[in-house]
Coordinates of C-alpha atoms in Angstrom, one line a residue:
X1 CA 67.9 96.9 80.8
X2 CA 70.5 96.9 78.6
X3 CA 71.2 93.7 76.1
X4 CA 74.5 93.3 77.6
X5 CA 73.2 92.8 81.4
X6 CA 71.2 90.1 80.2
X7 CA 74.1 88.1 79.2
X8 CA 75.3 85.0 80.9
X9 CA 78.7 86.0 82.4
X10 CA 80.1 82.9 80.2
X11 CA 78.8 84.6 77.1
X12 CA 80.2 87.8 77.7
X13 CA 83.9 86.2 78.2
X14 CA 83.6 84.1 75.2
X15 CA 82.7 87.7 73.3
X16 CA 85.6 89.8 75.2
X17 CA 88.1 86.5 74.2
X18 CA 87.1 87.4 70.7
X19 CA 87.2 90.9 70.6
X20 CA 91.0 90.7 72.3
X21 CA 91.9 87.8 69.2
X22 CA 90.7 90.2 66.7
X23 CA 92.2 93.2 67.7
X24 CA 95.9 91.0 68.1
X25 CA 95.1 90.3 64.6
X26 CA 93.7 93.7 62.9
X27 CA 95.9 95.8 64.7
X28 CA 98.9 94.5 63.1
X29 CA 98.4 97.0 60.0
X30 CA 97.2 99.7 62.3
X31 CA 100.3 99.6 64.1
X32 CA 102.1 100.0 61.1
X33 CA 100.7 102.6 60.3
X34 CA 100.1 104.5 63.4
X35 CA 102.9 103.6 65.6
X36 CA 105.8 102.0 63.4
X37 CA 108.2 103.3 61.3
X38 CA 107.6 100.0 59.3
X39 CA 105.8 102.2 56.3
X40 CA 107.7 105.9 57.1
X41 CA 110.4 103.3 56.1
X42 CA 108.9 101.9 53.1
X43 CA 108.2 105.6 51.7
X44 CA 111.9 106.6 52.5
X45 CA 113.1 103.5 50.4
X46 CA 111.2 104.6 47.9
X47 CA 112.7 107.9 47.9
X48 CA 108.9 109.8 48.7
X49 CA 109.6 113.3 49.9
X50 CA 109.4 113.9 53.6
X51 CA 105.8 115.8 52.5
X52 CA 104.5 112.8 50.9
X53 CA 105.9 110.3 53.8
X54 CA 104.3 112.8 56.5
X55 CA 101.0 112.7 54.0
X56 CA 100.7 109.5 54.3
X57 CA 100.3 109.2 58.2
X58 CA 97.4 111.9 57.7
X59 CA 95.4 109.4 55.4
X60 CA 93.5 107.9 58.5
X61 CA 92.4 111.4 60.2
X62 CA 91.3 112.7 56.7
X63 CA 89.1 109.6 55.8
X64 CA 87.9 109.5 58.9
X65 CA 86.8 113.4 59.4
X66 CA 84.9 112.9 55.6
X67 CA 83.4 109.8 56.1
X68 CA 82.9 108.8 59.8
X69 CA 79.5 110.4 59.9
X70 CA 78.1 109.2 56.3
X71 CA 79.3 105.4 57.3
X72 CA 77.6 105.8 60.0
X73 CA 74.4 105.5 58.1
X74 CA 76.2 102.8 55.9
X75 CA 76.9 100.6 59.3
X76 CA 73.0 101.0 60.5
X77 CA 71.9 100.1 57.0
X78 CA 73.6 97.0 56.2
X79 CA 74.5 95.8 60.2
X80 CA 77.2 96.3 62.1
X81 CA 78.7 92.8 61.4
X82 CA 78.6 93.1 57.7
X83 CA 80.4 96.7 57.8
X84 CA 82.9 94.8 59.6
X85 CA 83.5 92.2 56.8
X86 CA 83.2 94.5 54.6
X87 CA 85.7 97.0 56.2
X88 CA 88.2 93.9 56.1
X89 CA 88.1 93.2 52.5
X90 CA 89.1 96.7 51.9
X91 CA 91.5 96.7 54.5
X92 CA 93.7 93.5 53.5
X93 CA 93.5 94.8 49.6
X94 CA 95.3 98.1 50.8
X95 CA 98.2 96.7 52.5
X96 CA 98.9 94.0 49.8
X97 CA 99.0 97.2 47.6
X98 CA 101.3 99.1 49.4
X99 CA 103.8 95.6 49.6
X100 CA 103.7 94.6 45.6
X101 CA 104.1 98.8 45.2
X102 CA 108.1 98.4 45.1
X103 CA 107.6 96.3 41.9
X104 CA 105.9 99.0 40.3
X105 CA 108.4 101.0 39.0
X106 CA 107.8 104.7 38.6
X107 CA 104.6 104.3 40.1
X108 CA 105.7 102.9 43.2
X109 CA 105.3 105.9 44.9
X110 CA 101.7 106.6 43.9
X111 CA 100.6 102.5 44.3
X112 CA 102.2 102.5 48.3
X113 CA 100.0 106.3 48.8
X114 CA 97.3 104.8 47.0
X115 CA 97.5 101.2 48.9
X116 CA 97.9 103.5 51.9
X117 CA 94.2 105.5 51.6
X118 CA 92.5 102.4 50.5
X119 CA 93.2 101.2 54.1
X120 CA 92.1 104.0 55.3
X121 CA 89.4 104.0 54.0
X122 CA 87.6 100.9 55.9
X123 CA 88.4 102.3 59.0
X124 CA 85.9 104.9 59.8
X125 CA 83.4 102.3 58.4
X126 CA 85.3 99.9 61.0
X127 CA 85.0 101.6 63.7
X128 CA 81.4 102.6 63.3
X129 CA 80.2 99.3 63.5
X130 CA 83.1 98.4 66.4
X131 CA 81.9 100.4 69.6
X132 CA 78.3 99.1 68.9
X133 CA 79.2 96.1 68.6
X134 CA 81.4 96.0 71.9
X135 CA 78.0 97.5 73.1
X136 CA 75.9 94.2 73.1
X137 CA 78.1 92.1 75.2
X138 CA 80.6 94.8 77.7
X139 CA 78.9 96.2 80.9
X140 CA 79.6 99.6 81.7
X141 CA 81.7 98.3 84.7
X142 CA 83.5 96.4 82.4
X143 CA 84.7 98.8 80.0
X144 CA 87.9 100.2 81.9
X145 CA 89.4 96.6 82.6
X146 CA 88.3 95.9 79.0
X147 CA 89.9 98.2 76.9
X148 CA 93.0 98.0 79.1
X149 CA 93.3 94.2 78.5
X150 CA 92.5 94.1 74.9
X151 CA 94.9 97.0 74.2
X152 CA 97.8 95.6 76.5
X153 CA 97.0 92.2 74.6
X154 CA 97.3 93.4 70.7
X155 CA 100.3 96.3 71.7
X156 CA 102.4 93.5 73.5
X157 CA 102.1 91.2 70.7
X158 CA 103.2 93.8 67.8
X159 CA 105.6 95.4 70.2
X160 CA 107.6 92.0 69.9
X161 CA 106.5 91.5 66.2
X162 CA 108.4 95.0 65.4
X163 CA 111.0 94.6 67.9
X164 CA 112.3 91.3 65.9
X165 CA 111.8 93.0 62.7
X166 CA 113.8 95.8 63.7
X167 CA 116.4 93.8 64.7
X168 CA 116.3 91.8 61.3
X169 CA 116.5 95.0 59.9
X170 CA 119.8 96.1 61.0
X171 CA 121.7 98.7 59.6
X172 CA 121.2 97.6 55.7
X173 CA 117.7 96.7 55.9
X174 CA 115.9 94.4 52.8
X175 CA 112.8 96.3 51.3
X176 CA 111.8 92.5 50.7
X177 CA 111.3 92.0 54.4
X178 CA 109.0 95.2 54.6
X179 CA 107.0 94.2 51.4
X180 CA 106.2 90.5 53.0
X181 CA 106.1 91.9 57.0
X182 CA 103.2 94.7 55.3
X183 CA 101.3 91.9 53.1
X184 CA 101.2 89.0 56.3
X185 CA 100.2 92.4 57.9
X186 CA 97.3 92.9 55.5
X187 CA 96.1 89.1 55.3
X188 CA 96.1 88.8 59.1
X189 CA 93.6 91.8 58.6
X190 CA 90.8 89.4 57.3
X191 CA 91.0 87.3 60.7
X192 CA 89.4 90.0 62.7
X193 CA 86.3 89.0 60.5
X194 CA 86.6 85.3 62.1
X195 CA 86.6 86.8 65.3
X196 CA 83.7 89.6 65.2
X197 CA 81.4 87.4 62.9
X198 CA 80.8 85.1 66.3
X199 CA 79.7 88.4 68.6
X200 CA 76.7 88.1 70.2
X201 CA 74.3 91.0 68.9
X202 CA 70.9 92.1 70.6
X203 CA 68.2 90.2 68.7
X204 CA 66.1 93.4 68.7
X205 CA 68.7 95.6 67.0
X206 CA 67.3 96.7 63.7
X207 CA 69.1 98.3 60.8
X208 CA 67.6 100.3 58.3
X209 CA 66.1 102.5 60.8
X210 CA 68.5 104.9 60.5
X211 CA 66.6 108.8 60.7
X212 CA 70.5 110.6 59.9
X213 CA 69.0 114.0 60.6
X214 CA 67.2 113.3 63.4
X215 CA 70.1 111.3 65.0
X216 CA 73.4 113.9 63.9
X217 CA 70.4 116.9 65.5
X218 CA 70.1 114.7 68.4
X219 CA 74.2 114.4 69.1
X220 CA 74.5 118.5 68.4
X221 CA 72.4 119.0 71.4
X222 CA 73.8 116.9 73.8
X223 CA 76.4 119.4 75.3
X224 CA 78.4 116.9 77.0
X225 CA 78.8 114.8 73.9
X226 CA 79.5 118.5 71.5
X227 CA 82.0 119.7 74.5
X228 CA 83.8 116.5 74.8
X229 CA 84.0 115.9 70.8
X230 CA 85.5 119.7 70.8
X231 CA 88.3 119.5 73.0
X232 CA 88.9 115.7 71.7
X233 CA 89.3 117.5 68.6
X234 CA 91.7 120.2 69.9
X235 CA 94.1 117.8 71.8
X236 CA 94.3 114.9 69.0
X237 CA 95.3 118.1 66.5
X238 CA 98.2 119.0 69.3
X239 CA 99.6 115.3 69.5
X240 CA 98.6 113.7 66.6
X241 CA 102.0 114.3 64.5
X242 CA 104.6 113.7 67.6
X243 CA 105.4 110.3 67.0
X244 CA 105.1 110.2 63.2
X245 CA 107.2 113.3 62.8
X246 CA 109.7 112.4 65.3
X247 CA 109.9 109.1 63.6
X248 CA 111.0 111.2 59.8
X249 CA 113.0 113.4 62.0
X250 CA 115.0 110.7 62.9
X251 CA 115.9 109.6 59.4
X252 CA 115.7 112.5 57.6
X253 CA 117.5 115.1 59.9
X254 CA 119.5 113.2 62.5
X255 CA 120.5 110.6 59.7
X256 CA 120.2 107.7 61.7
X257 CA 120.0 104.0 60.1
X258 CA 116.4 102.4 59.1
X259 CA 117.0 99.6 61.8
X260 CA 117.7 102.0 65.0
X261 CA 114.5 103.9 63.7
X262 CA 112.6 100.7 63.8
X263 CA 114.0 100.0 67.2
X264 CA 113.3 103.1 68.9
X265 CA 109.5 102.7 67.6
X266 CA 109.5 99.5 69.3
X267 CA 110.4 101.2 72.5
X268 CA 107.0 103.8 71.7
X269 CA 105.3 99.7 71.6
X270 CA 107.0 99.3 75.3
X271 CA 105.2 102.6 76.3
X272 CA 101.7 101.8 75.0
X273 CA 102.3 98.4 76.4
X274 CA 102.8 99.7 79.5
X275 CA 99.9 102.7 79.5
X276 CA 97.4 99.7 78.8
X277 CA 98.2 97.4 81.4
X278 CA 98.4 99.8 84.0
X279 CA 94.8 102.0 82.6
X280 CA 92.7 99.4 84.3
X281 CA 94.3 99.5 87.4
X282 CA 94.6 103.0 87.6
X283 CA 91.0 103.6 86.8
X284 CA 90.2 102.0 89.9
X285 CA 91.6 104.6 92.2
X286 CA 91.4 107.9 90.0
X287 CA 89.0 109.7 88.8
X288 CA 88.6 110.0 84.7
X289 CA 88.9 113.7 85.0
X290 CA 92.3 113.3 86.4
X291 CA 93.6 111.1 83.6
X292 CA 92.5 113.3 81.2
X293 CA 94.6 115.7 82.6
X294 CA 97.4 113.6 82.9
X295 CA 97.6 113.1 79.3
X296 CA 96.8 116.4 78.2
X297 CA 100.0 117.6 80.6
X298 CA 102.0 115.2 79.2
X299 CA 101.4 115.6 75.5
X300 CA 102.3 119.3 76.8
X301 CA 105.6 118.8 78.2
X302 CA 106.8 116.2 75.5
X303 CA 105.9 118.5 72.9
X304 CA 108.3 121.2 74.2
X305 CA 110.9 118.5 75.1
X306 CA 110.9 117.7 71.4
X307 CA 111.7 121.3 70.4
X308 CA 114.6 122.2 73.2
X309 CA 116.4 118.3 72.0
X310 CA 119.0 118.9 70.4
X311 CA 120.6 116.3 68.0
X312 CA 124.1 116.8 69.4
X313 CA 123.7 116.5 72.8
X314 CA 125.4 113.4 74.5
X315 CA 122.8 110.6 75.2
X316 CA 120.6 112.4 72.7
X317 CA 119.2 108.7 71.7
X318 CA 118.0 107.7 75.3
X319 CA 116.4 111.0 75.4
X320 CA 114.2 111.0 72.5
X321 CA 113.4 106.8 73.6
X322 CA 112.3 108.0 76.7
X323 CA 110.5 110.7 74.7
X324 CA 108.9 108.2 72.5
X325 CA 107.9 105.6 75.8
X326 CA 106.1 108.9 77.6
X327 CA 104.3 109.5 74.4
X328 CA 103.1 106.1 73.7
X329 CA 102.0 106.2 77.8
X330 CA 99.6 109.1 76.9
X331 CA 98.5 107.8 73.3
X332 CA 97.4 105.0 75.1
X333 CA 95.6 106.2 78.1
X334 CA 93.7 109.1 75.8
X335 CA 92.9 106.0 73.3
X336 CA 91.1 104.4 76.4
X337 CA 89.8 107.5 77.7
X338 CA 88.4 108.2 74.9
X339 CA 87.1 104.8 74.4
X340 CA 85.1 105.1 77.8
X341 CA 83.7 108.7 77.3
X342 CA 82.8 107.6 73.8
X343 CA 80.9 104.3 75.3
X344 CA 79.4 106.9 78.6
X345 CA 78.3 109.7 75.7
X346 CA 76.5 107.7 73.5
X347 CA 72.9 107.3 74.3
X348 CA 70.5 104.5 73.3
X349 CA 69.4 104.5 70.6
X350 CA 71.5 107.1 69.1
X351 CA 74.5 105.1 69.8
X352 CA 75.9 104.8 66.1
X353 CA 75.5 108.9 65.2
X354 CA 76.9 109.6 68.9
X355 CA 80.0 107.4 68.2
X356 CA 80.8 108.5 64.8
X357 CA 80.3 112.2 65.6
X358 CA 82.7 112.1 68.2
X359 CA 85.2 109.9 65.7
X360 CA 84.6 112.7 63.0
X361 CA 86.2 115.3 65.8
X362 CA 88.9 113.2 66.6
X363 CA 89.5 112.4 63.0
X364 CA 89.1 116.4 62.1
X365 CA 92.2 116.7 65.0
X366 CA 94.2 113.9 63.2
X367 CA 93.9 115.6 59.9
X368 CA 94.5 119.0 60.4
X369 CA 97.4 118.2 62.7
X370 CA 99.0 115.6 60.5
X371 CA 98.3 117.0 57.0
X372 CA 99.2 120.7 58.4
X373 CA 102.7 118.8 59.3
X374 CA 102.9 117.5 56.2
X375 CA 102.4 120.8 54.5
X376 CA 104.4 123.0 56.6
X377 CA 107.4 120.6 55.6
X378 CA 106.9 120.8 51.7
X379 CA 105.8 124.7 52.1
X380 CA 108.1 127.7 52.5
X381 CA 106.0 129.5 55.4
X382 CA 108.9 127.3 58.0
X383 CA 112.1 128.5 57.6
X384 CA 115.1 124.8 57.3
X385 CA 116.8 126.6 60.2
X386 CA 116.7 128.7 62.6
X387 CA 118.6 130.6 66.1
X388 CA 116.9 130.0 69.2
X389 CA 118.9 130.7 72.7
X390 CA 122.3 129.8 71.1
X391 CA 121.6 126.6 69.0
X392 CA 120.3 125.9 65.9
X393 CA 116.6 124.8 65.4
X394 CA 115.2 122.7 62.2
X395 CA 111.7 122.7 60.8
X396 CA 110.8 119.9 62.3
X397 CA 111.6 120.6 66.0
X398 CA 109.3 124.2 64.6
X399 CA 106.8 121.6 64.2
X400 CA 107.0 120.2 67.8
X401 CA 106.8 124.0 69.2
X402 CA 103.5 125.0 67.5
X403 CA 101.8 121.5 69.0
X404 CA 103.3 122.6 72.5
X405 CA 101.6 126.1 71.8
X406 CA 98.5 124.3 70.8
X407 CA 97.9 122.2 73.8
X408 CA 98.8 125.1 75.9
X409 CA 95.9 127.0 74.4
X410 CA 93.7 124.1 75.1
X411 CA 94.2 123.7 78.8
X412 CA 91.2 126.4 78.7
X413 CA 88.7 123.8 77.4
X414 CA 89.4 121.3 80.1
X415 CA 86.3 122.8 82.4
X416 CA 83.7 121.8 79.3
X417 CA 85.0 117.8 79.5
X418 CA 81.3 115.9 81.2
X419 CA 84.1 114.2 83.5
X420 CA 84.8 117.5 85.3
X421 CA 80.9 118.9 85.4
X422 CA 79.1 117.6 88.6
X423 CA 76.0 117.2 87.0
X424 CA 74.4 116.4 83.6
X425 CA 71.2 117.0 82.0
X426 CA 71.7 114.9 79.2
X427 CA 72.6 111.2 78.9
X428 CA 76.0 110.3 80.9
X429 CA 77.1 106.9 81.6
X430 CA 80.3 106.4 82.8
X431 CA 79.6 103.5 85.0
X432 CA 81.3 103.2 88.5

């Protein structure tokens, strides 16, 4: 029976109370820099190249596709709990580094990049220990409502967080505000230790156990785990760079002011917000299959809305919010989905391999697709301009064509997702 059944339904509360407090307070920093324009703003103030900004949005997929599968072993060795404290040390010294980095001078540019992969760094030892942890205490009928709680929790709470400081930015926004929003956004990072240190773990859970070949052998021969990881991989690379690049676009190519980029971010916040709280509700009356294809059809269609926008058209700023809302919508429901196949996939026992090795693919998705961006804007294989039916096209709108292209391709992979095969022969647990 698994740890978690064994729990008093009291217990299990207490633990889902402080898994939703620390993710309201570690998620501050991820937001920034996953969904805000709080640091694309930072890097344009310091006058980074539209290569370096996009670079740095790419930091979390490339850390994560290196090192998700070697901290793995790291997480069994030394516990999940203390890779956790560990994680959060590193993660609250990055982002105080990226907000001292304007007083650097000359350097300011290399402190914020290097502040930047610092805090990236901790996360694919974060979220190794994370899922296992969640693992002791959340009931596979409880995972759904779970993650849609949690996430509608911590989004809501730095959807209004960046709402007020895009308003406070205005049009002739302070770097001083960024530097202190991005360090209270680092220091909050170490109360997500406060929270997870008081989890309840299974008392039987050893560390040091950990056989890595044995368990990465194990997770290559579970197909549903390989296929899912695969296509994971393939989608994440399609959508990855939407909202990061549409964020740059913004600023760089439509010219518009710091503190209406910071607002229309806010309204991707009001999307994800929105995704979460309905995800547990809709998992109750459709099948995982058919939210997976939800997503994947709209990541499709947004992606080629992107590309046909053009800058001059009238309402072009409601467009590209509703844009941003639809995109957050999907972000958030293949977050979750993920989440559940991730929890369903992972088999006792071989839980910590199983969840990093699908990580590493989603990570390996992130970084091509964001660092591929990045490149493609620095590199000369995009052309600044170009003619399609009657109007001119930039590189970045280019951009939003090939991850249409992409995630057309991928539709063909859908069939090898374990939500869509009637049966399995290896471990599957979605719950009901």
């Amino acid at each position: 029976m698994p740890y978690a059944d064994t729990l008093p339904d009291n217990v299990r509360k207490r633990a889902r109370l402080l898994a939703t407090c620390s993710a309201i307070a570690g998620c501050i920093s991820e937001a920034m820099l996953d969904f805000s324009a709080v640091i694309i703003l930072l890097f344009t103030m310091l006058h980074a190249s539209p290569m370096v900004t996009m670079f740095s949005s790419s930091l979390t997929g490339v850390t994560g596709l290196v090192l998700m599968i070697p901290f793995a072993f790291i997480v069994d060795k030394i516990g999940p709990k203390n890779a956790v404290k560990y994680a959060c040390y590193i993660g609250c010294a990055g982002f105080l580094l990226i907000a001292v980095s304007p007083f650097l001078g000359r350097f300011a540019v290399a402190a914020a990049l290097t502040g930047t992969l610092i805090y990236c760094l901790q996360r694919p030892l974060y979220s190794g220990a994370w899922y296992p942890l969640l693992d002791n205490f959340l009931k596979a009928d409880e995972r759904g409502k779970f993650f849609s709680t949690m996430r509608t929790s911590y989004m809501t709470f730095n959807g209004i967080l960046l709402f007020l400081l895009g308003v406070l930015l205005g049009k002739n926004p302070s770097i001083l505000i960024l530097q202190i929003t991005i360090g209270l956004a680092g220091l909050c990072v170490l109360i997500r230790w406060f929270c997870i240190k008081y989890f309840p773990v299974d008392p039987e859970l050893k560390t040091g156990q950990y056989n890595f070949r044995s368990s990465l052998v194990t997770s290559i021969r579970n197909a549903p785990l390989t296929g899912f990881s695969v296509y994971q991989c393939i989608l994440v690379l399609a959508s990855t760079a939407l909202l990061p690049l549409t964020l740059i676009y913004l600023r760089k190519y439509v010219q518009m002011t710091p503190g209406k980029v910071q607002l229309l971010s806010t309204v991707g916040f009001a999307g994800s917000i929105t995704g979460y709280f309905l995800y547990g509700k809709v998992t109750r009356i459709i099948k995982l299959k058919w939210l997976e294809l939800t997503v994947h059809l709209l990541y499709l269609v947004l992606s080629y809305a992107l590309f046909l926008l053009d800058c001059r058209m009238p309402h072009f700023d409601i467009a590209v919010g509703i844009i941003i809302f639809l995109n957050a919508i999907a972000s958030a429901w293949l977050l979750c989905n993920n989440s559940m196949e991730y929890l369903a996939l992972a088999r006792p026992g071989n839980k910590t391999m199983a969840i990093a090795f699908c990580a590493t693919y989603a990570n390996m998705g992130a970084a091509i697709g964001r660092t591929g961006s990045s490149l493609l804007l620095g590199g000369i294989l995009l052309a600044p301009d170009w003619e399609f039916a009657g109007r001119s096209v930039c590189s970045y709108q280019s951009i939003f064509l090939i991850s249409g292209l992409i995630a057309t391709l991928a539709l063909v992979l859908l069939p090898i997702l374990p939500s869509f095969v009637p049966e399995h022969q290896d471990y599957y647990n979605p719950g009901k």
